[in-house]
CSV table of C-alpha atoms and ligand atoms in Angstrom, one decimal:
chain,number,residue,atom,x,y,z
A,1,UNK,CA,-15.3,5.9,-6.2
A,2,UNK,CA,-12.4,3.5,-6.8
A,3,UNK,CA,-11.0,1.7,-4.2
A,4,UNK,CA,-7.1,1.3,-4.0
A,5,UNK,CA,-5.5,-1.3,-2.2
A,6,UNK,CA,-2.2,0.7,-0.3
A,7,UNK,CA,1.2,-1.4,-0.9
A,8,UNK,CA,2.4,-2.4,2.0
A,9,UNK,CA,6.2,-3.7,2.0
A,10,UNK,CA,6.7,-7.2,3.5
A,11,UNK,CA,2.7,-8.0,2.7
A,12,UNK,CA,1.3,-7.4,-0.3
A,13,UNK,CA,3.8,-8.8,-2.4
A,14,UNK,CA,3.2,-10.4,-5.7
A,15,UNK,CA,1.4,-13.1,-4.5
A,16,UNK,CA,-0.9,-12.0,-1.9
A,17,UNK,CA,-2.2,-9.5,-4.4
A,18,UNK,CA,-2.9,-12.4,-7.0
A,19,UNK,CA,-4.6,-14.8,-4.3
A,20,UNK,CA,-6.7,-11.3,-2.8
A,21,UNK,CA,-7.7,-10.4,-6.2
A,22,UNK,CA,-8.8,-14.4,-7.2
A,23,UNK,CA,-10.5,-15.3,-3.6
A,24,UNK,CA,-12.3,-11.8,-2.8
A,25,UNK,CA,-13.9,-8.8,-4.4
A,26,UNK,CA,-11.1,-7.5,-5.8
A,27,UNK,CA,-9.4,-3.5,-5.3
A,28,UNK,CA,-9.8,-1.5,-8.6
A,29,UNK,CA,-6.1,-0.9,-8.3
A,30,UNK,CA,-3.6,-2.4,-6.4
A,31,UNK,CA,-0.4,-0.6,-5.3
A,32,UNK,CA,2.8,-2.5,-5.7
A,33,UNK,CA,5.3,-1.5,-2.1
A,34,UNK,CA,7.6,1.2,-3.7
A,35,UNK,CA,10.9,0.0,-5.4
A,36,UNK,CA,13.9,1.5,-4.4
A,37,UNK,CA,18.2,1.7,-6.0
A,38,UNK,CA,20.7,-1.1,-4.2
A,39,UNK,CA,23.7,-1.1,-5.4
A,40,UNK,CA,23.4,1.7,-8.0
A,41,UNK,CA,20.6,0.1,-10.1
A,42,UNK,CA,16.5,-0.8,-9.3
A,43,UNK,CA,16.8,-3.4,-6.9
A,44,UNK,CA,16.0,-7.1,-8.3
A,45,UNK,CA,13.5,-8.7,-6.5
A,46,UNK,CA,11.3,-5.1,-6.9
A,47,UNK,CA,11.2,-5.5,-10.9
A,48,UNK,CA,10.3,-9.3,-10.0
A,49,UNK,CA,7.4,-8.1,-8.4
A,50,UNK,CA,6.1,-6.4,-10.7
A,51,UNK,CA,6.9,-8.3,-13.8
A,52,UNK,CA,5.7,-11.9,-12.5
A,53,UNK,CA,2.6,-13.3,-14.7
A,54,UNK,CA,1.0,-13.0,-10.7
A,55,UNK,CA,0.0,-9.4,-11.9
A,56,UNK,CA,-2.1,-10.4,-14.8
A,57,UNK,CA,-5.0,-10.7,-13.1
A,58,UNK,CA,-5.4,-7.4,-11.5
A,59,UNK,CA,-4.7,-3.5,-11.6
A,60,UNK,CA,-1.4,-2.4,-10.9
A,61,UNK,CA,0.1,0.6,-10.0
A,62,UNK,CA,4.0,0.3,-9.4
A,63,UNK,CA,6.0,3.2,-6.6
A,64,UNK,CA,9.1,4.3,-6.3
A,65,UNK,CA,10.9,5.7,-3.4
A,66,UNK,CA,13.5,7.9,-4.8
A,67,UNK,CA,16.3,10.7,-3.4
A,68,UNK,CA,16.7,12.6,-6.3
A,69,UNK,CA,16.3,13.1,-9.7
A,70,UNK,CA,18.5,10.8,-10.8
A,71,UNK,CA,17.3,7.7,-8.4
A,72,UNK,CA,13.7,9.1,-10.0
A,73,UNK,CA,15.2,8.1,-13.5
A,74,UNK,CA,16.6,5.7,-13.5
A,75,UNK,CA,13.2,3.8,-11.4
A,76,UNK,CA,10.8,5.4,-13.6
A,77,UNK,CA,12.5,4.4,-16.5
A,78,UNK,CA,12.7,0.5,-15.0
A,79,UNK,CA,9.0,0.7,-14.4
A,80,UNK,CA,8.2,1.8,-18.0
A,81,UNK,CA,11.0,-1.0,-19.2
A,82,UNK,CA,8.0,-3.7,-17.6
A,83,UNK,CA,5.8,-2.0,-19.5
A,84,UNK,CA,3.6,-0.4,-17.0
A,85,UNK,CA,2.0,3.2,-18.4
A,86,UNK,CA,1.8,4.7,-15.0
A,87,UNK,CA,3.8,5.2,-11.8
A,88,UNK,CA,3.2,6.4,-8.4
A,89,UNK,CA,5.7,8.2,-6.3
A,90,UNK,CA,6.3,7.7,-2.8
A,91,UNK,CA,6.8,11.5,-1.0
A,92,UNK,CA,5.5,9.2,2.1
A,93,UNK,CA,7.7,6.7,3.6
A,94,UNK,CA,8.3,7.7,7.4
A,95,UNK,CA,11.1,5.2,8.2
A,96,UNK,CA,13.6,7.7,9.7
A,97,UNK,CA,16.8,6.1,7.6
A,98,UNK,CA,15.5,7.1,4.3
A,99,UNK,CA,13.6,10.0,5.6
A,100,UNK,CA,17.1,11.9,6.5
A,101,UNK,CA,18.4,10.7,3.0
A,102,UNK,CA,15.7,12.7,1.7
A,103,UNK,CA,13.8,9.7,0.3
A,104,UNK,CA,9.7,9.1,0.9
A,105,UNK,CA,8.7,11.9,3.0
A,106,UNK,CA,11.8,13.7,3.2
A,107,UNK,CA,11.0,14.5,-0.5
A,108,UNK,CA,8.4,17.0,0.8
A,109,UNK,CA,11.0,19.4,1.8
A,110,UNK,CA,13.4,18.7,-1.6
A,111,UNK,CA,11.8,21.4,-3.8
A,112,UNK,CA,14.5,21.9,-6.4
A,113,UNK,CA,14.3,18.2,-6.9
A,114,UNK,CA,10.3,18.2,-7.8
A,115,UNK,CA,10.6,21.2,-9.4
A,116,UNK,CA,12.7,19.0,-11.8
A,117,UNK,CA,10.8,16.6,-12.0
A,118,UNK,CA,8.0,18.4,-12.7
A,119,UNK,CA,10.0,20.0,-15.8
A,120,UNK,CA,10.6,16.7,-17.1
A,121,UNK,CA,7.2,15.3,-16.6
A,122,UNK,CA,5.9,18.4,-18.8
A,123,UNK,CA,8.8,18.4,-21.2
A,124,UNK,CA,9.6,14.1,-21.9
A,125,UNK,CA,6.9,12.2,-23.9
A,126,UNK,CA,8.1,9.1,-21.6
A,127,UNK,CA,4.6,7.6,-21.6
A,128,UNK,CA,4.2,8.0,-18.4
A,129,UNK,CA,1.4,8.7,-15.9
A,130,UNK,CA,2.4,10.1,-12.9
A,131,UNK,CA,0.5,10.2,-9.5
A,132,UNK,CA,1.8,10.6,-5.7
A,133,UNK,CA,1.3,9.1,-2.4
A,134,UNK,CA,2.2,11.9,0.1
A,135,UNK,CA,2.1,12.8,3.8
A,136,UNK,CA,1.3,16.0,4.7
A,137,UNK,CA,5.1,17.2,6.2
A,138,UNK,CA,7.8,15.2,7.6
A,139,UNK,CA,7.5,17.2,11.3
A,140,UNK,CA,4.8,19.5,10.9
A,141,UNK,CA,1.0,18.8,9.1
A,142,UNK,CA,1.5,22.7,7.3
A,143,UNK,CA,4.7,21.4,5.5
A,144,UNK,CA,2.5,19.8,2.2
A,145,UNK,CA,1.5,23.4,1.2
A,146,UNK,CA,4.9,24.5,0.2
A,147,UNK,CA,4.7,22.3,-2.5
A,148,UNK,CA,1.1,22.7,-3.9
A,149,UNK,CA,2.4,25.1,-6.6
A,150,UNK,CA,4.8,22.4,-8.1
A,151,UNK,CA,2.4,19.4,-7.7
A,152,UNK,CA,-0.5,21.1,-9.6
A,153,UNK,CA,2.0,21.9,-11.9
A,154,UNK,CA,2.7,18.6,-12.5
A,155,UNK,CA,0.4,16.5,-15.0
A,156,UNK,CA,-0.8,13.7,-12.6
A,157,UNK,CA,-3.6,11.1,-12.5
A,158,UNK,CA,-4.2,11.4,-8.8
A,159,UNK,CA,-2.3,12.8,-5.5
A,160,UNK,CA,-2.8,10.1,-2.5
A,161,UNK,CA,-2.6,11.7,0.7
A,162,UNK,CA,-2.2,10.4,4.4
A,163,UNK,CA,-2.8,13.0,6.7
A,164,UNK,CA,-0.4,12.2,9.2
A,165,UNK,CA,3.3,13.7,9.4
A,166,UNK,CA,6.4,11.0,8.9
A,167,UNK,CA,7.4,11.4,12.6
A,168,UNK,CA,4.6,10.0,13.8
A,169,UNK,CA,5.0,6.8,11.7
A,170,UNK,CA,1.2,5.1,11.1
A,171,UNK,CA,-0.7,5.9,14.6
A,172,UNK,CA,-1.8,9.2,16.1
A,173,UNK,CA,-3.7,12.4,15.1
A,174,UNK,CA,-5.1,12.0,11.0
A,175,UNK,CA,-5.0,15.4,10.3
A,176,UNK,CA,-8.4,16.0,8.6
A,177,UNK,CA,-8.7,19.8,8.5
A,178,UNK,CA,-5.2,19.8,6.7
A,179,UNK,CA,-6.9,17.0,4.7
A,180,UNK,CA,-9.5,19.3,4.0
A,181,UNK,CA,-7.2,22.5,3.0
A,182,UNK,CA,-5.3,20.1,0.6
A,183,UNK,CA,-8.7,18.7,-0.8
A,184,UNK,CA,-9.2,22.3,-1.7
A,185,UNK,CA,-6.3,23.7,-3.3
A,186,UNK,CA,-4.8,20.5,-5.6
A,187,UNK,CA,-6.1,20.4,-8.6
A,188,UNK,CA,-6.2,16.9,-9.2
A,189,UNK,CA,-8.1,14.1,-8.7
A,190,UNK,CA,-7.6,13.2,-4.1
A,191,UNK,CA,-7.6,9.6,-2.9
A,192,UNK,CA,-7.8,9.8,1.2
A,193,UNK,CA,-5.8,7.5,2.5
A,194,UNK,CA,-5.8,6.2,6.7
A,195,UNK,CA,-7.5,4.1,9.2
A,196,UNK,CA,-10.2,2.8,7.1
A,197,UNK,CA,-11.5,-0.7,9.0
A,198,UNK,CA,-15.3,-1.2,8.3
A,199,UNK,CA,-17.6,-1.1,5.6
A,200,UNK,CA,-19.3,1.7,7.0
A,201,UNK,CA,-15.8,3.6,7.3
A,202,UNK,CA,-15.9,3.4,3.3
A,203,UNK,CA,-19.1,4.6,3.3
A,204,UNK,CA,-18.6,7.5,5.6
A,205,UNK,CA,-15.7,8.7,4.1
A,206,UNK,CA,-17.6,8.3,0.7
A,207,UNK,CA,-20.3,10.6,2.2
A,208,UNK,CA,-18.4,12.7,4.0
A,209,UNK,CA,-16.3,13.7,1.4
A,210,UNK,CA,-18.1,13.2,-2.3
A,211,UNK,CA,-15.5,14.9,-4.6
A,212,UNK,CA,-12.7,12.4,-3.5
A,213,UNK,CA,-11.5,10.1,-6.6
A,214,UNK,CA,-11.1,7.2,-4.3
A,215,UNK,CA,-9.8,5.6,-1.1
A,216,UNK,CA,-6.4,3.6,-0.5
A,217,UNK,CA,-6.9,1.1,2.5
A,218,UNK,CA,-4.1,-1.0,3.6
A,219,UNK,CA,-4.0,-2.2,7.2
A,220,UNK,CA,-7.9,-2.3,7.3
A,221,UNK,CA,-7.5,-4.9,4.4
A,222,UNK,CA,-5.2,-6.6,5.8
A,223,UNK,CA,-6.7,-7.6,8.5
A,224,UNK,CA,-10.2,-7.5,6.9
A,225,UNK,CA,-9.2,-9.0,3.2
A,226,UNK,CA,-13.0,-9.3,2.6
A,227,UNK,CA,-13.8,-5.7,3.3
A,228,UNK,CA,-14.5,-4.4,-0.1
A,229,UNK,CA,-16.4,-7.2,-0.9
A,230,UNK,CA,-18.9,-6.6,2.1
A,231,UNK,CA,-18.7,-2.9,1.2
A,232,UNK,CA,-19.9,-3.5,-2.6
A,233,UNK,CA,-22.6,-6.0,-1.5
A,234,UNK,CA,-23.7,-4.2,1.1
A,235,UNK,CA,-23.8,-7.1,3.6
A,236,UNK,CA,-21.3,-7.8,6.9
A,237,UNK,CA,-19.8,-11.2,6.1
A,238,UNK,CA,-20.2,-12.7,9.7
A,239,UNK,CA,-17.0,-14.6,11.8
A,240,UNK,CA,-17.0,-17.8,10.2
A,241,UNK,CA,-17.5,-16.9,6.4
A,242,UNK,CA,-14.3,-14.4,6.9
A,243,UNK,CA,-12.7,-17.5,8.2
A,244,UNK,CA,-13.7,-19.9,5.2
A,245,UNK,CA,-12.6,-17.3,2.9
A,246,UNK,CA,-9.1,-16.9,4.5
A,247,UNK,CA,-8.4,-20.0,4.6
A,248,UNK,CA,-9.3,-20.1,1.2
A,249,UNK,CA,-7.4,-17.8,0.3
A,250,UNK,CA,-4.3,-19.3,2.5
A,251,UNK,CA,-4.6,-22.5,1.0
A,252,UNK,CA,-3.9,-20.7,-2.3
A,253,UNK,CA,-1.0,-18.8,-1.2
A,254,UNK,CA,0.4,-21.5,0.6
A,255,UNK,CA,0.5,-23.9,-2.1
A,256,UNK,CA,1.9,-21.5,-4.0
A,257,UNK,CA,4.9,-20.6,-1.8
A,258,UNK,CA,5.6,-24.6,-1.1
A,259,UNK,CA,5.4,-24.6,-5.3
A,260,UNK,CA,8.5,-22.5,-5.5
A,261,UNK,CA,10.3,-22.1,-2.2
A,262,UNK,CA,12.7,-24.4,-0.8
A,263,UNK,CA,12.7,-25.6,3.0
A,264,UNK,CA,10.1,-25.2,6.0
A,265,UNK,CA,11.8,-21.4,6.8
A,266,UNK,CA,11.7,-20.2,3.7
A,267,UNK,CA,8.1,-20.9,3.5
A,268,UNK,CA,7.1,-20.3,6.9
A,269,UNK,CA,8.9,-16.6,6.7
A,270,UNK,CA,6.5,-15.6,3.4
A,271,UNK,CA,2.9,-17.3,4.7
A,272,UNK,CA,3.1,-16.0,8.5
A,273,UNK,CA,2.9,-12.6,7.9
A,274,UNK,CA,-0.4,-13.0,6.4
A,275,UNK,CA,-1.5,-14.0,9.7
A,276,UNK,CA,-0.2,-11.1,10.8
A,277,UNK,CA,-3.4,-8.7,10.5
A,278,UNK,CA,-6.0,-10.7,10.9
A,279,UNK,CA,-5.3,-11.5,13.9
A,280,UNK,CA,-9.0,-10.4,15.6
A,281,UNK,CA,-11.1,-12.5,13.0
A,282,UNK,CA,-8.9,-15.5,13.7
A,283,UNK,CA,-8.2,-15.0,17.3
A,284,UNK,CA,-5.5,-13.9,19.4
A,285,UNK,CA,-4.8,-18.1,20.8
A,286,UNK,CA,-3.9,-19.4,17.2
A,287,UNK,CA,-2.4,-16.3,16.0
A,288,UNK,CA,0.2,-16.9,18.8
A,289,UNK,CA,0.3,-20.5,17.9
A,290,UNK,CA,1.1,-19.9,14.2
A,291,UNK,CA,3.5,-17.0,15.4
A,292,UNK,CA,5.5,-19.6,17.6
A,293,UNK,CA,5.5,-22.3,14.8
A,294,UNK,CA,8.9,-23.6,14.3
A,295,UNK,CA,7.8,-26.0,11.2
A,296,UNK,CA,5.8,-26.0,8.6
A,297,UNK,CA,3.9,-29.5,10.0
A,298,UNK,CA,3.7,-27.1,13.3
A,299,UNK,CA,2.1,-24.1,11.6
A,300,UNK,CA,0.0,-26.7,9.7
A,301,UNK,CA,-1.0,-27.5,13.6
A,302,UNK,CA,-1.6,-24.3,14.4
A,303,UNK,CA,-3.8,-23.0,11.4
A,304,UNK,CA,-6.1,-26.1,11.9
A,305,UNK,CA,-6.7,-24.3,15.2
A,306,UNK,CA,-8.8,-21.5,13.5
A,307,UNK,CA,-12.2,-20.9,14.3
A,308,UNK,CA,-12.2,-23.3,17.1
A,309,UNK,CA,-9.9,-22.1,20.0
B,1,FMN,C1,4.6,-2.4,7.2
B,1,FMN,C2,4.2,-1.3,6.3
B,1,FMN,C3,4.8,-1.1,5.0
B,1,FMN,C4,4.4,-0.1,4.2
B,1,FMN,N1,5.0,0.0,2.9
B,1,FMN,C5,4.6,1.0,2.1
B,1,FMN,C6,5.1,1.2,0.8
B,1,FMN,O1,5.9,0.4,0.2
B,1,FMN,N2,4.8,2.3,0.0
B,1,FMN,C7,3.9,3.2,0.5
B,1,FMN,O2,3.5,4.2,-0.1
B,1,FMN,N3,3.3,3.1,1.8
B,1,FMN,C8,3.6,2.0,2.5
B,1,FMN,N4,3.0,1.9,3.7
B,1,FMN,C9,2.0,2.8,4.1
B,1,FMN,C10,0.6,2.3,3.7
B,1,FMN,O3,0.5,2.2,2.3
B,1,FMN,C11,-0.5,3.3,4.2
B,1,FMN,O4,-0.2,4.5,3.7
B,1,FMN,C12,-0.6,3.3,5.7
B,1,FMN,O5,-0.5,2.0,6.3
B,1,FMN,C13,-1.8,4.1,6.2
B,1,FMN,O6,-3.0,3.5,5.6
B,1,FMN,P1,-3.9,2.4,6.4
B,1,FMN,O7,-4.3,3.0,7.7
B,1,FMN,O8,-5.0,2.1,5.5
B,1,FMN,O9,-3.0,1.2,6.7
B,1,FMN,C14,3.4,0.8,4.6
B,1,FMN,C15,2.8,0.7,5.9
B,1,FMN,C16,3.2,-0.4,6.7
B,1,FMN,C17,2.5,-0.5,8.0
C-alpha cells in the first residue's frame, strides 16, 4: 500500500519535502499544495515549487485548484510544461472564498465543467495522468455520488478521498460509511485520506480496509515526520530519537533557508511553521518560545530549549 504524503499549503513546500525525504523514511509520493491562476496565468512561485532541483530526490505529484475548464488548462498544461506526467486535481479545498467561486470543493457540484473535462481527458493525448483529491460534498456527505458517473468515466490513476464535507473545514465527523459507499462504486484505485497519527492508525486502516491503493497523511506527518519510518520498521521511535531526528532535519532546512533568504524575518517566517505541528514531541514550553521569537539569535534560543524544558 503506498503511502502519500497530503500537500499541505504554507508547509510542505519545496523544501520541507526535500529535507523529509533525505532525514526520514521517505512517502512513496509526495503531493505538491495545489497551484492556482493570479493574475490570469499559473501563479509564479507555484511552478517554482515544483520545478526547483529540491524535487529530484523524491516522488512528486503536482495539484491544481481550478474554477473551470479553462483555469483547468491552462494549470494542467503548466504542469506538463515542467515536465511532470501526472496531475492531481483538487475537488477538496474547503476555504469558503474559493469554495463559492466554484474552485476545490465547490467543483463537486460543477458537473458540466467535469463532464468536460472528462471529454478532453478521453479525447487529448496530452500525456497526462490524471487522479483527484476530493471531499465527499461541499454541505452534505451524499453530494460525491452525483458525480460517480463522470469520475469513473474519467481515465485516472487514483481518486483521494477525505470523508469530511468542505463546511466543516479539517475537524469533525470522518464520514466512513460514505467512505465505504464510495470505496464500492469508483472504479479506480481509493487512497483514504484523514486523521491518520500513529503507526498503528496505518496499520488499522491497512487492515481495515485491504483493497485501498494507499493512504495520504498530512497533519499526522506533520507533527510526527518520522511516522512512516516507524510504521515500515515496525518499531515506535521513543521521545528523544524523534527529537534528534527533527533537529536533524531542522538544521538542514534551516541552513538552507539562511542559504537563500535575506534577513532574520524572512527566515524566521519559512522555518517556524515547521514547529508548528510538532508541537507535542517537542513540548508546548519551547514551542511557545520559538512561536514568540522575534530574531533569528532568539529562535536559535528557543530551539536549544528542546528536549529539556
Ligand atoms: C493548512 C492546510 C493546508 C492545506 N493545503 C492543501 C492543498 O494545497 N491541497 C490539498 O489537496 N489539500 C490541502 N490540505 C488538506 C490536506 O491535504 C488533507 O486533506 C487534510 O489535512 C486531511 O488530512 P490529515 O488529517 O491527514 O491532515 C490542507 C490542509 C491544511 C490544514
Amino acid at each position: 500500500m503506498k503511502i502519500f504524503y497530503a500537500p499541505v499549503q504554507g508547509y510542505t513546500d519545496a523544501p520541507y519535502r526535500h529535507f523529509h525525504a533525505l532525514t526520514y523514511s521517505p512517502a512513496d509520493i509526495y503531493c505538491a499544495p495545489f497551484m492556482h491562476i493570479e493574475h490570469g496565468e499559473p501563479r509564479r512561485r507555484d511552478i517554482r515549487d515544483i520545478s526547483t532541483s529540491l524535487n529530484e530526490n523524491l516522488q512528486l505529484l503536482p495539484q491544481i485548484l481550478f474554477k473551470d475548464f479553462n483555469e483547468f488548462k491552462l494549470l494542467s498544461d503548466a504542469v506538463a510544461g515542467c515536465g511532470y506526467s501526472s496531475v492531481d486535481l483538487n475537488l477538496g479545498c474547503p476555504f469558503p472564498p474559493q469554495v463559492k467561486k466554484g474552485r476545490g470543493a465547490g467543483m463537486i457540484t460543477n458537473l458540466p465543467c467535469l463532464n468536460q473535462i472528462a471529454e478532453s481527458m478521453n479525447s487529448s493525448a496530452d500525456g497526462l495522468s490524471y487522479s483527484i483529491k476530493m471531499r465527499l460534498g461541499t454541505v452534505d456527505a451524499r453530494q460525491w455520488r452525483e458525480i460517480v458517473p463522470i469520475i469513473n468515466d474519467m481515465p485516472l490513476s487514483h481518486v483521494t478521498i477525505h470523508p469530511r464535507v468542505a463546511s466543516q473545514q479539517y475537524s469533525g465527523e470522518l464520514f466512513m460509511e460514505e467512505f465505504e459507499e464510495a470505496l464500492k462504486v469508483l472504479r479506480h484505485p481509493v487512497v483514504f485520506n484523514g486523521d491518520i497519527h500513529t503507526p498503528q492508525d496505518i496499520t488499522d486502516m491497512a487492515s481495515r480496509y485491504p483493497e485501498l491503493y494507499g493512504l495520504m497523511i498530512g497533519r499526522g506527518l506533520l507533527a510526527r515526520p518520522s511516522l512512516i519510518e516507524e510504521w515500515r520498521s515496525g518499531t515506535e521511535m521513543d521521545r528523544e530519537l524523534q527529537i534528534d531526528r527533527l533537529l536533524s532535519m531542522h538544521t538542514s532546512l534551516l541552513s538552507h533557508y539562511e542559504s537563500c533568504l535575506c534577513g532574520d524575518s524572512q527566515i524566521l517566517s519559512k522555518i517556524k511553521p515547521f514547529w508548528e505541528y510538532p508541537s507535542e514531541i517537542i513540548g508546548h514550553r519551547s514551542a511557545k518560545l520559538i512561536r514568540k521569537a522575534g530574531s533569528l539569535n532568539s529562535y536559535n534560543n528557543a530551539v536549544s530549549t528542546i528536549g529539556s524544558l
